[in-house]
mmCIF file of C-alpha atoms and ligand atoms in Angstrom:
data_model
loop_
_atom_site.group_PDB
_atom_site.id
_atom_site.type_symbol
_atom_site.label_atom_id
_atom_site.label_comp_id
_atom_site.label_asym_id
_atom_site.label_seq_id
_atom_site.Cartn_x
_atom_site.Cartn_y
_atom_site.Cartn_z
ATOM 1 C CA UNK A 1 90.525 73.092 59.135
ATOM 2 C CA UNK A 2 90.353 76.133 57.252
ATOM 3 C CA UNK A 3 87.023 76.774 55.666
ATOM 4 C CA UNK A 4 86.830 75.539 52.160
ATOM 5 C CA UNK A 5 89.557 72.902 52.883
ATOM 6 C CA UNK A 6 88.766 69.254 51.966
ATOM 7 C CA UNK A 7 88.491 67.046 55.089
ATOM 8 C CA UNK A 8 89.465 64.067 53.170
ATOM 9 C CA UNK A 9 92.615 65.452 52.105
ATOM 10 C CA UNK A 10 93.497 67.938 54.762
ATOM 11 C CA UNK A 11 96.594 67.392 56.409
ATOM 12 C CA UNK A 12 97.295 68.238 60.287
ATOM 13 C CA UNK A 13 101.057 69.375 60.155
ATOM 14 C CA UNK A 14 103.476 70.382 62.747
ATOM 15 C CA UNK A 15 101.790 73.714 63.255
ATOM 16 C CA UNK A 16 98.242 74.352 64.485
ATOM 17 C CA UNK A 17 95.725 76.163 62.521
ATOM 18 C CA UNK A 18 94.615 78.929 64.754
ATOM 19 C CA UNK A 19 91.628 80.796 62.817
ATOM 20 C CA UNK A 20 88.166 79.896 63.391
ATOM 21 C CA UNK A 21 87.619 77.598 60.508
ATOM 22 C CA UNK A 22 85.266 74.539 60.683
ATOM 23 C CA UNK A 23 85.344 71.399 62.676
ATOM 24 C CA UNK A 24 86.898 68.368 61.387
ATOM 25 C CA UNK A 25 87.296 64.817 63.114
ATOM 26 C CA UNK A 26 84.321 65.421 65.353
ATOM 27 C CA UNK A 27 81.601 63.260 64.047
ATOM 28 C CA UNK A 28 78.090 65.367 64.183
ATOM 29 C CA UNK A 29 79.912 68.479 64.356
ATOM 30 C CA UNK A 30 81.932 68.088 61.248
ATOM 31 C CA UNK A 31 81.827 71.235 58.866
ATOM 32 C CA UNK A 32 80.194 73.312 61.468
ATOM 33 C CA UNK A 33 81.912 76.686 62.589
ATOM 34 C CA UNK A 34 82.702 76.925 66.334
ATOM 35 C CA UNK A 35 79.714 79.031 67.051
ATOM 36 C CA UNK A 36 77.455 76.538 65.337
ATOM 37 C CA UNK A 37 79.112 73.473 67.020
ATOM 38 C CA UNK A 38 78.625 75.047 70.186
ATOM 39 C CA UNK A 39 74.781 75.541 69.582
ATOM 40 C CA UNK A 40 74.233 72.041 68.237
ATOM 41 C CA UNK A 41 76.250 70.412 71.345
ATOM 42 C CA UNK A 42 73.729 72.503 73.690
ATOM 43 C CA UNK A 43 70.949 71.385 71.656
ATOM 44 C CA UNK A 44 71.669 67.845 71.642
ATOM 45 C CA UNK A 45 72.316 67.677 75.262
ATOM 46 C CA UNK A 46 68.983 69.532 76.128
ATOM 47 C CA UNK A 47 66.919 67.433 73.826
ATOM 48 C CA UNK A 48 68.166 63.895 74.547
ATOM 49 C CA UNK A 49 66.960 62.228 77.544
ATOM 50 C CA UNK A 50 67.842 59.387 79.878
ATOM 51 C CA UNK A 51 65.076 57.934 81.880
ATOM 52 C CA UNK A 52 62.884 60.647 80.775
ATOM 53 C CA UNK A 53 65.191 63.346 81.867
ATOM 54 C CA UNK A 54 67.002 65.706 79.740
ATOM 55 C CA UNK A 55 70.891 65.172 79.729
ATOM 56 C CA UNK A 56 71.865 68.555 80.163
ATOM 57 C CA UNK A 57 70.567 72.015 80.368
ATOM 58 C CA UNK A 58 71.669 75.319 78.842
ATOM 59 C CA UNK A 59 73.320 77.810 81.065
ATOM 60 C CA UNK A 60 75.492 80.754 80.876
ATOM 61 C CA UNK A 61 78.354 80.553 83.641
ATOM 62 C CA UNK A 62 80.017 83.723 84.787
ATOM 63 C CA UNK A 63 83.343 83.502 86.385
ATOM 64 C CA UNK A 64 82.770 86.858 88.325
ATOM 65 C CA UNK A 65 82.716 86.003 92.100
ATOM 66 C CA UNK A 66 81.377 87.945 95.198
ATOM 67 C CA UNK A 67 84.216 90.342 95.992
ATOM 68 C CA UNK A 68 85.151 91.700 99.448
ATOM 69 C CA UNK A 69 85.895 95.319 98.967
ATOM 70 C CA UNK A 70 86.667 96.516 102.486
ATOM 71 C CA UNK A 71 90.237 96.783 103.501
ATOM 72 C CA UNK A 72 91.660 97.650 106.801
ATOM 73 C CA UNK A 73 94.304 100.262 105.570
ATOM 74 C CA UNK A 74 94.860 103.792 104.828
ATOM 75 C CA UNK A 75 95.528 103.791 101.227
ATOM 76 C CA UNK A 76 91.914 103.633 99.605
ATOM 77 C CA UNK A 77 88.946 105.428 99.176
ATOM 78 C CA UNK A 78 86.946 105.703 102.547
ATOM 79 C CA UNK A 79 83.639 103.756 102.624
ATOM 80 C CA UNK A 80 80.939 106.648 103.117
ATOM 81 C CA UNK A 81 79.073 104.987 105.730
ATOM 82 C CA UNK A 82 78.629 105.930 109.535
ATOM 83 C CA UNK A 83 77.809 103.693 112.239
ATOM 84 C CA UNK A 84 75.006 104.954 114.874
ATOM 85 C CA UNK A 85 74.102 102.727 118.004
ATOM 86 C CA UNK A 86 70.402 103.875 117.462
ATOM 87 C CA UNK A 87 70.162 104.144 113.503
ATOM 88 C CA UNK A 88 72.498 101.550 112.436
ATOM 89 C CA UNK A 89 74.356 101.943 109.472
ATOM 90 C CA UNK A 90 73.660 105.344 107.822
ATOM 91 C CA UNK A 91 75.280 106.584 104.471
ATOM 92 C CA UNK A 92 77.173 109.880 104.481
ATOM 93 C CA UNK A 93 74.845 112.630 102.968
ATOM 94 C CA UNK A 94 75.639 113.705 99.431
ATOM 95 C CA UNK A 95 76.464 116.932 100.360
ATOM 96 C CA UNK A 96 79.234 115.834 102.850
ATOM 97 C CA UNK A 97 80.989 113.931 99.965
ATOM 98 C CA UNK A 98 83.632 113.215 99.349
ATOM 99 C CA UNK A 99 84.900 111.828 102.703
ATOM 100 C CA UNK A 100 88.594 112.738 102.755
ATOM 101 C CA UNK A 101 91.449 111.027 104.525
ATOM 102 C CA UNK A 102 93.206 112.675 107.278
ATOM 103 C CA UNK A 103 96.617 114.129 106.430
ATOM 104 C CA UNK A 104 98.047 113.507 109.970
ATOM 105 C CA UNK A 105 98.315 109.747 110.075
ATOM 106 C CA UNK A 106 100.577 107.503 112.128
ATOM 107 C CA UNK A 107 101.863 104.439 110.333
ATOM 108 C CA UNK A 108 104.324 103.616 113.329
ATOM 109 C CA UNK A 109 101.671 100.678 114.854
ATOM 110 C CA UNK A 110 100.356 97.678 113.483
ATOM 111 C CA UNK A 111 96.654 97.730 112.580
ATOM 112 C CA UNK A 112 94.443 100.272 110.841
ATOM 113 C CA UNK A 113 95.771 103.696 111.183
ATOM 114 C CA UNK A 114 92.340 105.178 110.498
ATOM 115 C CA UNK A 115 90.858 103.355 113.462
ATOM 116 C CA UNK A 116 93.527 104.635 115.626
ATOM 117 C CA UNK A 117 93.216 108.278 114.572
ATOM 118 C CA UNK A 118 92.345 110.287 117.624
ATOM 119 C CA UNK A 119 89.331 112.364 115.801
ATOM 120 C CA UNK A 120 88.773 111.193 112.059
ATOM 121 C CA UNK A 121 86.186 108.577 112.943
ATOM 122 C CA UNK A 122 84.092 110.508 115.562
ATOM 123 C CA UNK A 123 81.187 112.182 113.854
ATOM 124 C CA UNK A 124 77.585 112.819 114.416
ATOM 125 C CA UNK A 125 74.957 110.600 112.941
ATOM 126 C CA UNK A 126 73.336 112.305 109.734
ATOM 127 C CA UNK A 127 70.088 110.796 110.789
ATOM 128 C CA UNK A 128 69.564 111.508 114.669
ATOM 129 C CA UNK A 129 72.420 114.035 115.254
ATOM 130 C CA UNK A 130 73.743 111.671 118.221
ATOM 131 C CA UNK A 131 77.395 110.608 118.367
ATOM 132 C CA UNK A 132 78.444 108.114 115.942
ATOM 133 C CA UNK A 133 81.634 106.487 114.226
ATOM 134 C CA UNK A 134 82.753 106.621 110.624
ATOM 135 C CA UNK A 135 83.544 103.292 108.871
ATOM 136 C CA UNK A 136 87.330 103.162 109.110
ATOM 137 C CA UNK A 137 87.600 100.212 106.406
ATOM 138 C CA UNK A 138 88.756 101.587 103.124
ATOM 139 C CA UNK A 139 87.938 100.147 99.734
ATOM 140 C CA UNK A 140 90.219 97.788 97.690
ATOM 141 C CA UNK A 141 92.091 99.972 95.212
ATOM 142 C CA UNK A 142 90.325 97.702 92.272
ATOM 143 C CA UNK A 143 87.321 99.662 93.110
ATOM 144 C CA UNK A 144 88.873 102.778 91.772
ATOM 145 C CA UNK A 145 90.789 101.253 88.900
ATOM 146 C CA UNK A 146 87.581 99.603 87.685
ATOM 147 C CA UNK A 147 86.130 102.706 86.498
ATOM 148 C CA UNK A 148 89.100 105.538 86.820
ATOM 149 C CA UNK A 149 89.478 105.365 83.098
ATOM 150 C CA UNK A 150 86.027 106.808 82.709
ATOM 151 C CA UNK A 151 86.393 109.460 85.422
ATOM 152 C CA UNK A 152 89.521 110.460 83.761
ATOM 153 C CA UNK A 153 87.643 111.771 80.646
ATOM 154 C CA UNK A 154 86.207 114.635 82.632
ATOM 155 C CA UNK A 155 87.876 114.952 85.896
ATOM 156 C CA UNK A 156 86.432 118.346 86.661
ATOM 157 C CA UNK A 157 82.853 117.038 86.701
ATOM 158 C CA UNK A 158 80.907 117.136 90.073
ATOM 159 C CA UNK A 159 79.247 113.867 88.941
ATOM 160 C CA UNK A 160 81.145 110.727 88.574
ATOM 161 C CA UNK A 161 81.273 111.133 84.723
ATOM 162 C CA UNK A 162 80.365 113.561 81.934
ATOM 163 C CA UNK A 163 78.586 110.809 79.691
ATOM 164 C CA UNK A 164 79.219 112.867 76.454
ATOM 165 C CA UNK A 165 83.150 112.787 77.249
ATOM 166 C CA UNK A 166 83.290 109.368 78.445
ATOM 167 C CA UNK A 167 81.509 107.908 75.395
ATOM 168 C CA UNK A 168 83.538 109.967 73.040
ATOM 169 C CA UNK A 169 86.981 108.763 74.549
ATOM 170 C CA UNK A 170 86.091 105.216 75.452
ATOM 171 C CA UNK A 171 86.402 102.223 75.095
ATOM 172 C CA UNK A 172 90.245 102.260 76.188
ATOM 173 C CA UNK A 173 92.371 101.240 73.019
ATOM 174 C CA UNK A 174 94.883 99.215 74.846
ATOM 175 C CA UNK A 175 94.841 97.430 78.262
ATOM 176 C CA UNK A 176 98.288 96.385 79.468
ATOM 177 C CA UNK A 177 98.808 94.366 82.637
ATOM 178 C CA UNK A 178 100.214 91.365 83.942
ATOM 179 C CA UNK A 179 98.115 88.266 83.816
ATOM 180 C CA UNK A 180 97.153 88.198 87.373
ATOM 181 C CA UNK A 181 95.201 91.313 86.375
ATOM 182 C CA UNK A 182 93.548 89.648 83.514
ATOM 183 C CA UNK A 183 91.290 87.468 85.787
ATOM 184 C CA UNK A 184 90.044 89.682 88.477
ATOM 185 C CA UNK A 185 90.582 93.211 87.621
ATOM 186 C CA UNK A 186 89.406 93.025 83.778
ATOM 187 C CA UNK A 187 86.306 91.172 85.020
ATOM 188 C CA UNK A 188 85.408 94.057 87.648
ATOM 189 C CA UNK A 189 86.188 96.655 85.177
ATOM 190 C CA UNK A 190 83.832 95.079 82.631
ATOM 191 C CA UNK A 191 81.171 94.657 85.166
ATOM 192 C CA UNK A 192 81.458 98.331 86.104
ATOM 193 C CA UNK A 193 81.126 99.178 82.609
ATOM 194 C CA UNK A 194 77.932 97.326 82.397
ATOM 195 C CA UNK A 195 76.507 98.726 85.297
ATOM 196 C CA UNK A 196 77.625 102.528 84.563
ATOM 197 C CA UNK A 197 75.934 101.937 81.205
ATOM 198 C CA UNK A 198 72.635 100.915 83.041
ATOM 199 C CA UNK A 199 72.857 103.904 85.360
ATOM 200 C CA UNK A 200 73.574 106.261 82.336
ATOM 201 C CA UNK A 201 77.094 107.117 83.287
ATOM 202 C CA UNK A 202 78.351 105.525 80.350
ATOM 203 C CA UNK A 203 77.275 104.082 77.104
ATOM 204 C CA UNK A 204 79.803 101.258 76.030
ATOM 205 C CA UNK A 205 79.366 97.512 75.876
ATOM 206 C CA UNK A 206 83.044 96.695 76.637
ATOM 207 C CA UNK A 207 85.443 99.048 78.406
ATOM 208 C CA UNK A 208 88.827 97.990 76.470
ATOM 209 C CA UNK A 209 89.329 97.434 72.947
ATOM 210 C CA UNK A 210 92.565 95.396 73.419
ATOM 211 C CA UNK A 211 94.414 93.431 75.979
ATOM 212 C CA UNK A 212 97.915 92.947 76.279
ATOM 213 C CA UNK A 213 99.221 90.769 79.204
ATOM 214 C CA UNK A 214 103.141 91.132 79.363
ATOM 215 C CA UNK A 215 105.256 88.225 80.492
ATOM 216 C CA UNK A 216 107.109 88.222 83.870
ATOM 217 C CA UNK A 217 110.707 87.759 84.533
ATOM 218 C CA UNK A 218 111.108 84.250 86.143
ATOM 219 C CA UNK A 219 114.139 82.323 87.600
ATOM 220 C CA UNK A 220 114.954 78.890 88.636
ATOM 221 C CA UNK A 221 114.387 78.060 92.440
ATOM 222 C CA UNK A 222 116.713 76.298 94.789
ATOM 223 C CA UNK A 223 116.217 74.262 98.001
ATOM 224 C CA UNK A 224 118.508 73.144 100.658
ATOM 225 C CA UNK A 225 118.205 69.322 101.769
ATOM 226 C CA UNK A 226 115.854 70.699 104.830
ATOM 227 C CA UNK A 227 113.562 72.501 102.559
ATOM 228 C CA UNK A 228 114.848 76.043 102.967
ATOM 229 C CA UNK A 229 114.732 78.319 99.764
ATOM 230 C CA UNK A 230 117.937 79.252 98.713
ATOM 231 C CA UNK A 231 118.939 82.531 96.836
ATOM 232 C CA UNK A 232 120.764 82.218 93.562
ATOM 233 C CA UNK A 233 123.815 83.975 95.078
ATOM 234 C CA UNK A 234 123.730 81.369 97.988
ATOM 235 C CA UNK A 235 124.404 78.368 95.653
ATOM 236 C CA UNK A 236 127.157 77.224 93.091
ATOM 237 C CA UNK A 237 126.231 75.715 89.946
ATOM 238 C CA UNK A 238 128.132 73.119 88.066
ATOM 239 C CA UNK A 239 127.544 70.893 84.820
ATOM 240 C CA UNK A 240 125.073 71.147 82.212
ATOM 241 C CA UNK A 241 121.844 69.795 80.886
ATOM 242 C CA UNK A 242 120.737 66.679 83.135
ATOM 243 C CA UNK A 243 123.840 66.926 85.051
ATOM 244 C CA UNK A 244 123.568 70.153 86.558
ATOM 245 C CA UNK A 245 124.116 70.167 90.116
ATOM 246 C CA UNK A 246 123.560 72.971 92.748
ATOM 247 C CA UNK A 247 125.547 73.287 96.146
ATOM 248 C CA UNK A 248 124.954 75.430 99.010
ATOM 249 C CA UNK A 249 127.859 77.658 99.330
ATOM 250 C CA UNK A 250 127.730 78.164 103.050
ATOM 251 C CA UNK A 251 127.249 74.313 104.037
ATOM 252 C CA UNK A 252 128.792 72.474 101.091
ATOM 253 C CA UNK A 253 125.625 70.404 100.939
ATOM 254 C CA UNK A 254 123.677 69.443 97.714
ATOM 255 C CA UNK A 255 120.803 71.715 96.943
ATOM 256 C CA UNK A 256 117.862 70.864 94.764
ATOM 257 C CA UNK A 257 117.221 72.781 91.396
ATOM 258 C CA UNK A 258 113.446 73.645 91.174
ATOM 259 C CA UNK A 259 111.146 74.859 88.612
ATOM 260 C CA UNK A 260 111.108 78.353 86.860
ATOM 261 C CA UNK A 261 108.903 80.638 89.096
ATOM 262 C CA UNK A 262 108.034 84.188 88.941
ATOM 263 C CA UNK A 263 110.732 85.998 91.009
ATOM 264 C CA UNK A 264 109.404 86.377 94.572
ATOM 265 C CA UNK A 265 110.804 87.040 98.033
ATOM 266 C CA UNK A 266 109.205 83.895 99.501
ATOM 267 C CA UNK A 267 111.114 81.598 97.322
ATOM 268 C CA UNK A 268 114.232 83.887 97.190
ATOM 269 C CA UNK A 269 114.600 83.134 93.648
ATOM 270 C CA UNK A 270 115.268 87.169 92.957
ATOM 271 C CA UNK A 271 118.217 88.736 91.342
ATOM 272 C CA UNK A 272 118.463 92.240 92.436
ATOM 273 C CA UNK A 273 118.802 94.940 89.839
ATOM 274 C CA UNK A 274 121.630 96.420 91.781
ATOM 275 C CA UNK A 275 123.674 93.348 91.447
ATOM 276 C CA UNK A 276 122.884 92.944 87.572
ATOM 277 C CA UNK A 277 123.931 96.757 87.049
ATOM 278 C CA UNK A 278 127.071 96.330 89.289
ATOM 279 C CA UNK A 279 128.466 93.326 87.330
ATOM 280 C CA UNK A 280 127.177 93.914 83.790
ATOM 281 C CA UNK A 281 125.762 97.537 83.570
ATOM 282 C CA UNK A 282 122.129 98.806 82.790
ATOM 283 C CA UNK A 283 122.396 98.533 79.028
ATOM 284 C CA UNK A 284 122.895 94.819 79.394
ATOM 285 C CA UNK A 285 119.903 94.353 81.781
ATOM 286 C CA UNK A 286 117.648 96.170 79.438
ATOM 287 C CA UNK A 287 119.192 94.539 76.195
ATOM 288 C CA UNK A 288 118.591 91.178 78.018
ATOM 289 C CA UNK A 289 115.139 91.736 78.866
ATOM 290 C CA UNK A 290 114.007 93.231 75.617
ATOM 291 C CA UNK A 291 115.859 90.579 73.357
ATOM 292 C CA UNK A 292 115.475 87.440 75.046
ATOM 293 C CA UNK A 293 111.558 86.612 74.411
ATOM 294 C CA UNK A 294 108.786 88.789 73.091
ATOM 295 C CA UNK A 295 106.991 91.056 75.502
ATOM 296 C CA UNK A 296 103.966 88.650 76.145
ATOM 297 C CA UNK A 297 106.267 85.618 77.183
ATOM 298 C CA UNK A 298 108.140 85.267 80.455
ATOM 299 C CA UNK A 299 111.887 86.211 80.403
ATOM 300 C CA UNK A 300 113.965 83.365 81.974
ATOM 301 C CA UNK A 301 116.787 85.137 83.965
ATOM 302 C CA UNK A 302 119.900 83.280 83.685
ATOM 303 C CA UNK A 303 123.601 84.369 84.225
ATOM 304 C CA UNK A 304 124.309 82.738 80.753
ATOM 305 C CA UNK A 305 121.700 84.830 79.117
ATOM 306 C CA UNK A 306 122.848 87.938 80.759
ATOM 307 C CA UNK A 307 126.380 87.233 79.789
ATOM 308 C CA UNK A 308 125.362 86.647 76.196
ATOM 309 C CA UNK A 309 123.632 90.226 76.214
ATOM 310 C CA UNK A 310 126.705 91.649 77.639
ATOM 311 C CA UNK A 311 129.032 90.357 74.894
ATOM 312 C CA UNK A 312 126.493 91.728 72.361
ATOM 313 C CA UNK A 313 126.582 95.253 74.021
ATOM 314 C CA UNK A 314 130.432 94.988 73.870
ATOM 315 C CA UNK A 315 130.577 94.098 70.340
ATOM 316 C CA UNK A 316 128.310 97.094 69.454
ATOM 317 C CA UNK A 317 130.628 99.185 71.496
ATOM 318 C CA UNK A 318 133.746 97.736 69.548
ATOM 319 C CA UNK A 319 132.216 98.211 66.238
ATOM 320 C CA UNK A 320 131.094 101.917 66.857
ATOM 321 C CA UNK A 321 134.822 102.526 68.341
ATOM 322 C CA UNK A 322 136.207 101.093 65.139
ATOM 323 C CA UNK A 323 134.102 103.127 62.863
ATOM 324 C CA UNK A 324 134.329 106.198 65.091
ATOM 325 C CA UNK A 325 137.719 107.328 63.010
ATOM 326 C CA UNK A 326 136.302 106.883 59.590
ATOM 327 C CA UNK A 327 133.104 109.013 60.354
ATOM 328 C CA UNK A 328 134.686 111.778 62.146
ATOM 329 C CA UNK A 329 133.457 114.951 60.397
ATOM 330 C CA UNK A 330 130.490 113.320 58.883
ATOM 331 C CA UNK A 331 127.188 115.084 59.610
ATOM 332 C CA UNK A 332 124.900 113.071 61.611
ATOM 333 C CA UNK A 333 121.531 112.098 59.971
ATOM 334 C CA UNK A 334 118.029 112.512 61.518
ATOM 335 C CA UNK A 335 116.877 109.444 63.096
ATOM 336 C CA UNK A 336 113.905 109.206 60.607
ATOM 337 C CA UNK A 337 116.300 109.279 57.631
ATOM 338 C CA UNK A 338 118.516 106.858 59.210
ATOM 339 C CA UNK A 339 115.889 104.297 60.210
ATOM 340 C CA UNK A 340 116.329 101.823 57.290
ATOM 341 C CA UNK A 341 119.768 101.152 58.405
ATOM 342 C CA UNK A 342 120.041 98.103 60.738
ATOM 343 C CA UNK A 343 122.849 96.801 62.606
ATOM 344 C CA UNK A 344 123.521 93.197 61.314
ATOM 345 C CA UNK A 345 125.891 90.573 62.597
ATOM 346 C CA UNK A 346 127.851 88.925 59.651
ATOM 347 C CA UNK A 347 128.008 85.318 59.922
ATOM 348 C CA UNK A 348 131.341 83.817 59.772
ATOM 349 C CA UNK A 349 131.621 80.541 57.780
ATOM 350 C CA UNK A 350 133.474 77.714 59.454
HETATM 351 ZN ZN1 LIG B 1 71.475 107.940 114.722
#
């Protein structure tokens, strides 16, 4: 409950209280702020004993896992290591950095194109001068994106960063990405920022001031009786609510309607932008995505929703057409002067 409220009379309503506040209905934690409550729980668990042993111990858990950074593909920073039969793995000397990718690359065959390149990987060992091989794996692109925002503050520098420039520009004001990035990439880049602060390349505790994870476009999934995924244009829908039914057009057999999922090729629950633009136009597609839900929430793509957005776009068009004759000859206003004007729909009473 909010701080200062009376636990005896405080009413829990339909709407959650989402600020920090103080604990209620939590026995020995009542009246404590969350941080103090964490402490109290940890203290109790570590001081109480069962059969002479503490019930628990205080420990910080990090969710950062080991990360395999090598990839067998062309697009990525080369890993600057050289393999020598006599000396083992030898780092590329600083004077030979950066290792550049070859431009004449062949993507036609499967496998790692760098490994197949006729000359790129053949080098001399920096230690003994004998024949050796370059590492042909490249780094996961998250390695670059975990710190490039620091590099961008002084891209002309010979060193990884100019700490003065980096400290002036960072932290980044707003990080925008999908929720899948919020778990891995966000942790990696925070880890990089800590490491770079320890090595003197940077002096920030956290690399990002704000995080915004935008929603995804989701769509129902459909499956034939034998388990095949079916695309929205392969089925015919009828009914509404609990009585909605789907039929596979090609076979006439009933299909099952599954959960809302992020659009993916494997589940075939995609609607191509070309189809949407073909049937409704690009304005409708844009309007539907912007109007259907706030940017942090998922947008459920439905034909009904798109049709609704299309009707709205047409209504605006009709309104402008009707007004056009009356405003002919009126000088246009600059956008900032016209801003307070809003287009409103007048509700008609029944
Ligand atoms: Zn060697």
